[in-house]
Coordinates of C-alpha atoms in Angstrom, one line a residue:
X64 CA -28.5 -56.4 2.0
X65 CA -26.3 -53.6 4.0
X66 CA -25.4 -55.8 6.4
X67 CA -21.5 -56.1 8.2
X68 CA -19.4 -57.8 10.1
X69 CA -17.7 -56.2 12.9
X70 CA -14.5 -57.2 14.3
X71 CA -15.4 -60.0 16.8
X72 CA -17.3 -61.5 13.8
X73 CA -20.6 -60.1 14.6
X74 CA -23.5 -58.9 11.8
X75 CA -24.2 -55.5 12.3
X76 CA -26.7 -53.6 10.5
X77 CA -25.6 -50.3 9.1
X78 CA -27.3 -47.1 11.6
X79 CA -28.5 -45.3 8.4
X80 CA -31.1 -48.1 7.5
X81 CA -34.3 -47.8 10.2
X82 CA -34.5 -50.9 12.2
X83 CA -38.9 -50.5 11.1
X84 CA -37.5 -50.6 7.6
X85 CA -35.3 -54.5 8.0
X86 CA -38.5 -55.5 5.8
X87 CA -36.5 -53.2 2.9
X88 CA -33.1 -53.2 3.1
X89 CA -33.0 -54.4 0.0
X90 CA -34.8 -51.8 -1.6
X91 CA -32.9 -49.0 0.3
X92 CA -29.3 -50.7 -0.7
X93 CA -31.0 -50.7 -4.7
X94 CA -31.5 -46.9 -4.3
X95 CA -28.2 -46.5 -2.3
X96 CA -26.6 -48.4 -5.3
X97 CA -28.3 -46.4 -7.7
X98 CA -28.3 -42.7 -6.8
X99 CA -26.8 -39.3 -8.0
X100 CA -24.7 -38.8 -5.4
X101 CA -20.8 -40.6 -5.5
X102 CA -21.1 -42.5 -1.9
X103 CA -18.7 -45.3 -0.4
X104 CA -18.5 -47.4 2.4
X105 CA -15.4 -48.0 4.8
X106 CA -14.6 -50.4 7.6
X107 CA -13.5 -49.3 10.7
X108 CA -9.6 -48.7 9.0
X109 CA -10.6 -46.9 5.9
X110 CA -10.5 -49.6 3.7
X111 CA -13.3 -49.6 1.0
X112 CA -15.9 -52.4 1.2
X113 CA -19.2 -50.8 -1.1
X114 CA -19.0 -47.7 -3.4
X115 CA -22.0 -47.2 -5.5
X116 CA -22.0 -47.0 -9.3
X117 CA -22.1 -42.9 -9.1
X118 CA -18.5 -42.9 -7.1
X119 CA -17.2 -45.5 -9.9
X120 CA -18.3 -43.5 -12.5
X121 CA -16.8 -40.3 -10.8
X122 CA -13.9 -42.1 -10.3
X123 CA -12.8 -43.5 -13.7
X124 CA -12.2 -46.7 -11.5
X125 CA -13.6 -50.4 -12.0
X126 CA -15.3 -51.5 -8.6
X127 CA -13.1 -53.8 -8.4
X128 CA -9.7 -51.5 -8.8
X129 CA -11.9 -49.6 -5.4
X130 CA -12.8 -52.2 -3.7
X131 CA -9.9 -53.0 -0.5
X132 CA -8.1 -50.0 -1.4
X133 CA -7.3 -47.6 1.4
X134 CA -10.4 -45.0 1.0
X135 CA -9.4 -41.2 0.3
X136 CA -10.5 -40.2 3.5
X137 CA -9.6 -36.7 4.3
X138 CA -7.2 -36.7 1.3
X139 CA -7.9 -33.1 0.4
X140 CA -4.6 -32.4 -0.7
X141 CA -4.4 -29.2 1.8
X142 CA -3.6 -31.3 5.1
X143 CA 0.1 -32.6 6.2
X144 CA 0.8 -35.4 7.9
X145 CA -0.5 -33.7 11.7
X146 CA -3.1 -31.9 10.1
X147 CA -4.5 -35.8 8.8
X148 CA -3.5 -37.4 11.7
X149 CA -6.0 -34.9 13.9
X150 CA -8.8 -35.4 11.5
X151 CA -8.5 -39.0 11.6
X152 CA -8.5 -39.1 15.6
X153 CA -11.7 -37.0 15.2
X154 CA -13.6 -39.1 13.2
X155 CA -12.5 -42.1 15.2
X156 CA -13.9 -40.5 18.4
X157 CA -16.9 -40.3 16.2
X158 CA -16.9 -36.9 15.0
X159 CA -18.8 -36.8 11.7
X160 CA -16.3 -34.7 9.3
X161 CA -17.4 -32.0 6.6
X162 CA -14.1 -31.8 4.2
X163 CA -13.6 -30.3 0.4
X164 CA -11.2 -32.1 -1.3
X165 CA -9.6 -31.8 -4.8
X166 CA -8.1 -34.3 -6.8
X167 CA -7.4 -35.5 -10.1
X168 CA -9.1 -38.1 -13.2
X169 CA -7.9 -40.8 -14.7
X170 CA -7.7 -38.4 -17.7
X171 CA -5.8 -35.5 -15.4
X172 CA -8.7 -33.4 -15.4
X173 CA -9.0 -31.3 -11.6
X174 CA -12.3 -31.7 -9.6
X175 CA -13.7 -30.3 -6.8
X176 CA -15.6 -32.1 -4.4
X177 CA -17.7 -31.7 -0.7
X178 CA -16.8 -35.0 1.5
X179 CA -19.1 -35.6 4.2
X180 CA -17.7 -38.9 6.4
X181 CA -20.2 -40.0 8.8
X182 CA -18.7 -42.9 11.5
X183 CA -21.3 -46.2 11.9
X184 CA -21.5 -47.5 15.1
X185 CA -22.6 -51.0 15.9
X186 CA -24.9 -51.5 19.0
X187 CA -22.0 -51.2 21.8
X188 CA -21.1 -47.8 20.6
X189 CA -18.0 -49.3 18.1
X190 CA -17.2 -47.6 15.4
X191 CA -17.7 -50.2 12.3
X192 CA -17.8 -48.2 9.5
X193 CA -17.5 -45.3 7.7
X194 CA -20.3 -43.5 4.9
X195 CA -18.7 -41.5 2.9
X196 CA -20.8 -39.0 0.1
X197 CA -19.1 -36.9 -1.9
X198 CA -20.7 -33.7 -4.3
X199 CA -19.3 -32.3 -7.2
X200 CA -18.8 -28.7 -7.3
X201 CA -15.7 -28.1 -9.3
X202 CA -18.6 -25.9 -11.3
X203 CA -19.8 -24.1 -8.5
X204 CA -15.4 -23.8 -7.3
X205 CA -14.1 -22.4 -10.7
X206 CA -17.0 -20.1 -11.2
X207 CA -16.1 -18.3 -7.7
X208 CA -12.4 -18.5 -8.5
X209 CA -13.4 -17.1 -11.5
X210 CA -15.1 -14.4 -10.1
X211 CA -12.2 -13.8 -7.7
X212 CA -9.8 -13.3 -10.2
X213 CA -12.0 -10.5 -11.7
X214 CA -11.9 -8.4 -8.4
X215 CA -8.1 -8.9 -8.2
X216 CA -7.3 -8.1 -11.8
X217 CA -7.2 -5.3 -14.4
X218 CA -9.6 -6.5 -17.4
X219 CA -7.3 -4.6 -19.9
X220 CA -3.8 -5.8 -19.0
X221 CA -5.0 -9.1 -16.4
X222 CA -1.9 -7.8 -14.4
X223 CA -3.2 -7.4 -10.6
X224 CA -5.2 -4.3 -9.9
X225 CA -4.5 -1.3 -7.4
X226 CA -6.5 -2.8 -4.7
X227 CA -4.7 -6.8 -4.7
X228 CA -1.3 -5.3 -5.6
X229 CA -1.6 -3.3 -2.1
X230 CA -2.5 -6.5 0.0
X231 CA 0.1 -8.8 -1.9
X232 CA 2.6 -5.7 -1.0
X233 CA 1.9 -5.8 2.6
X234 CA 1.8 -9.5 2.8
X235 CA 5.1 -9.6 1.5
X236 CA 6.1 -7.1 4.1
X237 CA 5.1 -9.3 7.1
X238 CA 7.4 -12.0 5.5
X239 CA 10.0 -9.4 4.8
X240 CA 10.3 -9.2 9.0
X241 CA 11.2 -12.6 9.4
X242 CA 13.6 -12.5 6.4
X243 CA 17.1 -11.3 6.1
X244 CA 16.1 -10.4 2.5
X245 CA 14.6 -7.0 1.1
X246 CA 12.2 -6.8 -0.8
X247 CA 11.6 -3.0 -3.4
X248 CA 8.2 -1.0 -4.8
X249 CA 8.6 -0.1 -8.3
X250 CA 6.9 2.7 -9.3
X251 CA 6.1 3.1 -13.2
X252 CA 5.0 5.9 -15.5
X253 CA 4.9 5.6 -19.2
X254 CA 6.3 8.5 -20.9
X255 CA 4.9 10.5 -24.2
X256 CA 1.6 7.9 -23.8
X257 CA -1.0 10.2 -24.0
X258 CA 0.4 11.6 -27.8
X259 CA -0.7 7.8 -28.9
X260 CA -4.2 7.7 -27.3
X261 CA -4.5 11.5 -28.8
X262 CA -3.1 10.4 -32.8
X263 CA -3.8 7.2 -33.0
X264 CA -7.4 6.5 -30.7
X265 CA -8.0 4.7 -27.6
X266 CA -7.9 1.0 -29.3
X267 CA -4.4 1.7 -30.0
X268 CA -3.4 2.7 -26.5
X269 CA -5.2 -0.2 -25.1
X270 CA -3.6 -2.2 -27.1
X271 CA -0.1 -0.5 -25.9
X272 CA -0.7 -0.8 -22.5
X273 CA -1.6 -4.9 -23.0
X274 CA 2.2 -4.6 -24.8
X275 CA 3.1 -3.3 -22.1
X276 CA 1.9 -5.6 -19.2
X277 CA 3.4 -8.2 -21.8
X278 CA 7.1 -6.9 -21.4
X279 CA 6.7 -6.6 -17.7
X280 CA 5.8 -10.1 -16.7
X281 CA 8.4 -11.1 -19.7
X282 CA 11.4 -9.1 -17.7
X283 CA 10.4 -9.9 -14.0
X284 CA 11.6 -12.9 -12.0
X285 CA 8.6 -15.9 -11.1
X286 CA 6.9 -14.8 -7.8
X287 CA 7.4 -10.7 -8.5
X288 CA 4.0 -9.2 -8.6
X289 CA 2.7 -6.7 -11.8
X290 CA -0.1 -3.9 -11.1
X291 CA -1.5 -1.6 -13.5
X292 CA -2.4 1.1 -11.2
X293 CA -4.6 2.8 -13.5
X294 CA -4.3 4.8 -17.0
X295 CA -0.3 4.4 -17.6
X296 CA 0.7 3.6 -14.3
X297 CA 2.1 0.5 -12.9
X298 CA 3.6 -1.0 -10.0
X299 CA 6.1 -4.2 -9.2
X300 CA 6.8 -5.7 -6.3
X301 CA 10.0 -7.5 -6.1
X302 CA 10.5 -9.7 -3.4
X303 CA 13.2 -12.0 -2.0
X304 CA 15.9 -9.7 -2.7
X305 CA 19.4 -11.2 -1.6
X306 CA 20.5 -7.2 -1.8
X307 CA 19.1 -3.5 -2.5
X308 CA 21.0 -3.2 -5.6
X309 CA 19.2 -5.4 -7.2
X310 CA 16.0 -3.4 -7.4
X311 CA 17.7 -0.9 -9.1
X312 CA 19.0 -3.1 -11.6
X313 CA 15.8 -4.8 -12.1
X314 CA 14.4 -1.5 -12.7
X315 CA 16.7 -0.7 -15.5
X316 CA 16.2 -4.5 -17.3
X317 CA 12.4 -3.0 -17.0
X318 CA 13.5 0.0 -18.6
X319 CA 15.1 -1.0 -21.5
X320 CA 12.1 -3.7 -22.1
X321 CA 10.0 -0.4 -22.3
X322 CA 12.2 1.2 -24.2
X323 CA 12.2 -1.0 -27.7
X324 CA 10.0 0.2 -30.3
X325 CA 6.1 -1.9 -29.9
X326 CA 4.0 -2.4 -33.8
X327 CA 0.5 -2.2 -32.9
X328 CA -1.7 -2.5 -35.8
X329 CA 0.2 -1.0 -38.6
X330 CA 1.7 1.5 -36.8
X331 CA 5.1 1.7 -35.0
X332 CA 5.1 3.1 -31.5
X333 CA 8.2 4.3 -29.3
X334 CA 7.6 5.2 -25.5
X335 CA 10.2 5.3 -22.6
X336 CA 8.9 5.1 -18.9
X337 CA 10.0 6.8 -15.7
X338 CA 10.2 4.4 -12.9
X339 CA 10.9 5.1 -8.9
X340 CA 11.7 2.4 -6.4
X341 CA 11.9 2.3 -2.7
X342 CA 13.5 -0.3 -0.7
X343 CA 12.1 -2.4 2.0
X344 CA 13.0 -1.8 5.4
X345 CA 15.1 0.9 4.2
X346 CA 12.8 3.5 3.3
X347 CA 9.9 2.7 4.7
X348 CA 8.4 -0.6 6.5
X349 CA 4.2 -0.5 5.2
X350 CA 2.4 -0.7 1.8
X351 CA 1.8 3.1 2.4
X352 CA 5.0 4.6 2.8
X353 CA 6.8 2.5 0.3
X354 CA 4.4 3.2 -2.5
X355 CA 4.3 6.9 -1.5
X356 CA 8.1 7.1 -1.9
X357 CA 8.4 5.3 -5.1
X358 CA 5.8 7.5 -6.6
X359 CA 7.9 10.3 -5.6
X360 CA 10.5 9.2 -6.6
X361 CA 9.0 8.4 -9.6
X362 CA 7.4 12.0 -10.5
X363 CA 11.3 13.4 -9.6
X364 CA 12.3 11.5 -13.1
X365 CA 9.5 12.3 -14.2
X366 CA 9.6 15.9 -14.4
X367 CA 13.3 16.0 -14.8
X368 CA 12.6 14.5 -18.5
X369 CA 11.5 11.2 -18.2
X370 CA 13.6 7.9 -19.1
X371 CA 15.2 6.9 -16.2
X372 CA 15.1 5.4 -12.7
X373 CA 14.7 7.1 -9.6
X374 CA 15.4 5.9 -5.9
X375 CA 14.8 7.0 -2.8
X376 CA 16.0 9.4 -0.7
X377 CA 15.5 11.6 -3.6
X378 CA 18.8 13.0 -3.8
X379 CA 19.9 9.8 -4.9
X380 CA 17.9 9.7 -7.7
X381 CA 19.6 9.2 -11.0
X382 CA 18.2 9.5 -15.0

């Protein structure tokens, strides 16, 4: 029977069961016990009292490990200490709560799950409990992250595409305001690539330009951001630079990666790139103007024979 005490020692029977139905409280705590859905009980401090066998077999806890332990109540791993403290004031003003939390197994493998925490009140309007149901939908999460990553990614190289690179660019901008640091646009064109795709077919140039992406992500510092802009053309983004003359020396380590001789297949290729950088606030302070100047800068190597790394203002621009 779903029946509790309250704090002055009273019973009190739980709201969700219909005082017409007293006659069948057991039969309603059998099918509480025995549904789908992972669900728990709390008392009026979050401590655990009931879970049914759904929530210890979601778990990987013994009812007995659950039971008295502190409830994961708005655990969601996304809150901080406030952010909880707020929620919990909410729900004991007797705010029901709608929360997506993610956690971990026993066996470490990630889950997904919708928490909906619904307070019980006892006939005075006291809060004596709390319901607790949770619903899977790690599924339902990594499919949409899934699809996400698709729209943000290049399916050939799985570097970012044209369209994420520009709004990771000018997020990084915004931060860039409040930050004594610079941050640079590369700007990259691979030289003598269309000779490969001509003499040796598409599947070898696709397989050159995944060679490629490899070497970029292999010769940029964690947190720098990798686009393939389309065809031969990439972009970086290096942010949190302590100084300006970094980027140009980042772009020549990229160089050089480029530079070495790729196998595909059987055969041996050799390309060289031409790469233009612009500096953040220097030379520009949006996505725009910044990519605009380091694929100027870019086509200035470019046509002056390739190989090198160009910056902006284009006088400065060295091979």
């Amino acid at each position: 029977m779903l029946i509790s005490m309250d704090h002055n020692g009273r019973q009190t029977m739980l709201p969700f069961i219909p005082t017409q139905a007293v006659a069948q409280q057991p039969l309603l705590a059998k099918a509480l016990a025995a549904t789908g859905t992972p669900a728990l009980l709390a008392d009026a401090h979050g401590k655990i009292i009931w879970v049914n066998h759904a929530f210890v077999a979601f778990s990987g806890d013994a009812e007995h490990e659950l039971l008295g332990r502190q409830a994961p109540i708005l655990r969601d791993g996304k809150r901080d200490s406030s952010d909880y403290a707020r929620a919990w004031r909410a729900l004991q003003r007797g705010h029901e709560l709608h929360n997506e939390v993610i956690g971990a197994h026993r066996n470490g493998s990630r889950y997904t799950v919708e928490e909906f925490i619904t307070p019980l009140f006892d006939d005075d309007g006291v809060i004596t409990h709390f319901f607790v149901i949770r619903h899977d939908i790690t599924q339902r999460t990594q499919h949409s992250e899934h699809i996400q990553h698709l729209a943000d990614h290049d399916d050939l190289t799985g570097l970012l595409n044209r369209s994420k690179f520009r709004k990771e660019l000018a997020s990084a901008i915004g931060h860039a305001r409040h930050s004594p640091r610079t941050l640079a646009t590369l700007f990259i064109d691979l030289d003598h690539f269309k000779p490969v795709n001509d003499q040796l077919g598409h599947d070898v140039g696709d397989l050159l330009l995944a060679a490629v992406a490899h070497r970029l992500r292999n010769a940029v510092r964690t947190g720098d951001h990798i686009a393939r802009f389309g065809g031969d053309e990439f972009a970086v983004l290096l942010i949190d630079l302590p100084e300006a003359s970094m980027a140009e020396a980042l772009a020549a380590k990229l160089l050089a990666a480029l530079s070495r001789p790729f196998t595909l297949q059987s055969h041996r290729v050799t390309i060289s790139a031409s790469i233009g950088v612009a500096i953040h606030p220097r030379d520009g302070q949006d996505a725009r103007t910044l990519l605009l100047k380091a694929d100027r800068s870019m086509y200035r190597i470019k046509h002056s024979g390739g190989n090198g790394v160009g910056l902006w203002p284009l006088s400065n621009g060295a091979k």
